[in-house]
Amino acid sequence: MSEPLLSVRNLKTSFAMGAQTARVVDGVSFDISCGETFALLGESGCGKSMTSLSIMQLVPQPGEIVSGEIQLEGEDLLRLPPAAIRNVRGNRIAMIFQEPMTSLNPVLTVEQQIGEVLLKHKGIKGSTARKRSVELLTAVGIPAPESRIDEYPHQLSGGMKQRVMIAIALAGEPDLLIADEPTTALDVTIQAQVLQLLRDLQQETGMAILLITHDLGVVAEMADRVAVMYAGHIVEAAGRDEFFANPQHPYSLKLFDSLPEMNKRNHALEVIKGSVPALTQEFKACRFESRCDFAWRPCREQLPDWHEISTRHQVRCHRADDEMLKQWPEQAVVATAELKLKTKQNTTRPILEVKQLKVHFPIHKGLFKRAAGFVYAVDDINLKIDQGKTLALVGESGCGKTTAGKAMLQLERPTAGQVMFEGEDLVYLSGEKLRKRRRDFQIIFQDPFSSMNPRMMISDIIEEGMLAQGVGGNAQQRRVRVDTLLEHVGLSATMRNRYPHEFSGGQRQRVCIARALAVEPKLIVCDEPTSALDVSVQAQILNLLKELQAEFGISYLFITHNISVVAYLADEVAVMYLGRIVERGTVTEVLEHPLHPYTQALLSAVPTIDPETRQEVLRVEGDIPSPIEPPSGCHFHPRCAHVMPKCRATYPEEFSDTERHSAHCFLLLGD
Amino acid sequence: MSEITKPAQRQQRSYAAQVLREVFMQWGARLGVFWIGLLVVVAVFAPFLANSHPLLLSEQGEISSPLIQYLTAADVTLLIIFFSVPVLYFFKISFRAKFGIFILITIVAAALCHATISPPRLSIYDQYRDNQQAGVYDWLITAPIPYSAKDYLRDEGDTGLEAPLAADERTHLFGTDENGADVLSRMVHASRIALSIGFVATGIAMIIGTIIGGLMGYFSGIFDMIGMRLVEIFEAIPVLFLLLTFVAFFGRNLYVMMIIIGITSWTGYARYVRAEFLKLRQQEFVQSAIACGLPLHSILFRHILPNGMAPILVAASFGVASAILAEATLSFLGLGLVDDPSWGQMLNQAVQAATFNWWMAAFPGGAIFLTVFAYNLIGEAMRDAIDPHLKKSAN
């Protein structure tokens, strides 16, 4: 093996927190060779971002790099003076960040931002720099770069911004590109484009990529080698194929098992018990010990060494030591709890029926605020949710799925259409009647923290709905009910007097679920309830939602962009694109035999971890158009590979494949 | 892609342009800007609007312009600066370059004018009126208000404190003050003080505040500690009493007043800038600028400062208003300039006389009110335009 490009040895970065220090990066070592993609995988808070910031020496205060070596082609970056570091940054190591919306300077044009890096590192300016900038924008696949170059960031879409970020990073022709969750904030079709772009650029320029991600799918698609981080250090390092074929560390195994998938539908997902240990302590034993199903005496007593599985695969676990494994007690590893699926009712009585629902937001202009146009957020959708079932509403950001959910609950008044809830049209309810009816339908939001009043104790938060709806009896009974609800959602009644900030993200979402359950609703709209959570926490919430459905027969409208969650949880799926539902059907029908080209593209863009099912991504060009002036005819036609002249003219009728499966596409309708 | 959005058709609009557009969408801001604009024009053209020297006169066939003869260096400098703005506007160069050239023009014009222009020391305003009555002139054109600010109409006899349009033979639209000078004329000339004290004092405060606040915010740690203590010390100084003390010791000087108001009111700006820098320092675009290896001056002045400028400008527009009020207060207390007209000093005259002279209170008071109100309207509109919470979800 040739000399590595970057070699990190025993890197330690810590944060002073009062009297204590949090060791966020605690002895990390790895090598990256020229031209390879090295993935750091881990859940939030495990120190992967801090590792990358340490390499760039951008650790925010009060953090500081305590010890270690970061060698770039034999030169220790930690010993370089600040001026020399500035020449390394952007020139030899470049970095792209997670949030494209905030990682470009809003007051400078694209050209100014690229030009500055060109001037600093390449010493070119003026028309030469402009020409080079256009070249870079062309290289990252920005259409019409000559005019885009003079635009400001707010004129670009999220995917475009991320491409510009990559162009800026490439301007210094770096040897190593650090990509910190480069696609987490992007939609799947855009994510597929950006990942493809990174792969292509790597082939052309031969740069190495340090990819930081929490997404196993992205790792499977991109990485040559993988390192799994947990609680500040690396627990497993392997080549990609070795890792995905045979993950060794119990933590890695859990990560795989907690991924929601179609074939796990009848089981509860694996969860990791407990939570990440406090990083303020000095670890003398295995960091994963308290959460590991296999934990045994040596795990509590000594720090596991690196054990070699093969030349390309090392793991830090006592169980990889054959000597030790022989003595390992046969213990009944807690089997995955079979879900108590008491499918009580098999009635297919619809609880909610939505007919021709439209939500148009007027855009006001001028002195008299005349409506100059409309945002067609939801444009004529029909849906049906059966009692005790889950309907997933799938779509990319900006497609109107959240607005549709809010319109059904009358949180946003529809412009037209019917929302029949148990035979009663909610659109015509108002005032006190609607308020009383709200008891039957509740909502859980994406961000559990901002959906709770930070100054209220969680017992008050949960009780509030009961008070408002006059359910739950007297104060004593309500108190008991709050406690039972807390236990239902997997929290303890002793936590009732805490405030929202005292909980972790997953626990907060549980409180939100308890709040929704408090009034005994028949339908809960879940608006991306797990998208802000880590996979292992997401698994807990999904398990909980499934159990509650089996127990209380609640129906869910599950709004999400995550296909694997849909596969695990939903009974039926409706795919939304720019305010319209393009395809709907049962989950197996839609996910296994997608009819609409958009659904097909969406499904193929999802990164898969299984190398055998990995397929060629059906590339969708461009971004979602604006719902203010949606494309004529079929909204998908500008991005569709099978576009025909009539697609531009008219919107296709519904084509029904089976009783429940239908789609809107001319390809299916024939002539 | 190109089918969906045609980049060529899209307008390039910077953040600053966007904010400005949004400011001017509001009627309050338009009114405010209109009033300030009017004041600027009045201040620049004050000698042409209110002057006892005739604009043109013909004496036995010989045409002369005493008004132009008596223009001071300051008058000419102001005119040059005023006309350089529209000229610069049409040059196709960057805003930065324009601003640099503008500053250069200001300095050069001021130096040249003071070196070359020296109007006659003595002005005898009565001579024109006497000569006109004696029929010496063939014809003469006067300024719209034919009285200078310091023309006390000695030739007209007892003229002190006349209500508007009280005299038959003379027109004083806003009346005269106790010395017999025309109130409207004095107000026109006083608009210069009102504008300049606002701009200069706030400018000084903004520069000091931005530098100290920026250091505190970007470097934090020990800088922040020292800076905040400094802020607290300066916030404890009672500005009005400091001004009174200075005026008592060093006499009445407009520039001293400007500087004192400036160096005591920077603390608010420093706090704003510090908060902005602290926030922006952690923003990803600043992080990525550092990650690109850009030098410190670029990080500070290109990436952080322009993004943090908006709230400072809002504060500044309120600051201008309060500086004008501070000067008016001083003048009202009788500690303003001695002979030069100022709105506050005129208010002072309104209450000093035995009777209440409503025209002395209403007109200068109204002008102070309108000017302060105009700045507040602009500040209010700017705050709305940059406040992300008030913005509807943009598409």
PDB file of N, CA and C in Angstrom, chain A residues 87 286 482 496 502:
ATOM      1  N   ASN A  87      -3.068  28.124   4.039  1.00  0.00           N
ATOM      2  CA  ASN A  87      -2.723  27.661   2.696  1.00  0.00           C
ATOM      3  C   ASN A  87      -3.125  26.217   2.472  1.00  0.00           C
ATOM      4  N   CYS A 286     -15.273  -1.109  27.693  1.00  0.00           N
ATOM      5  CA  CYS A 286     -15.878  -0.902  26.376  1.00  0.00           C
ATOM      6  C   CYS A 286     -16.973   0.160  26.482  1.00  0.00           C
ATOM      7  N   VAL A 482     -52.259  10.783  32.836  1.00  0.00           N
ATOM      8  CA  VAL A 482     -50.972  11.287  32.337  1.00  0.00           C
ATOM      9  C   VAL A 482     -49.889  10.254  32.629  1.00  0.00           C
ATOM     10  N   ARG A 496     -42.795  13.099  35.074  1.00  0.00           N
ATOM     11  CA  ARG A 496     -43.910  13.983  34.751  1.00  0.00           C
ATOM     12  C   ARG A 496     -43.631  15.453  35.025  1.00  0.00           C
ATOM     13  N   GLU A 502     -35.240  18.832  29.083  1.00  0.00           N
ATOM     14  CA  GLU A 502     -34.516  17.816  29.845  1.00  0.00           C
ATOM     15  C   GLU A 502     -34.549  16.449  29.170  1.00  0.00           C
TER      16      GLU A 502
END
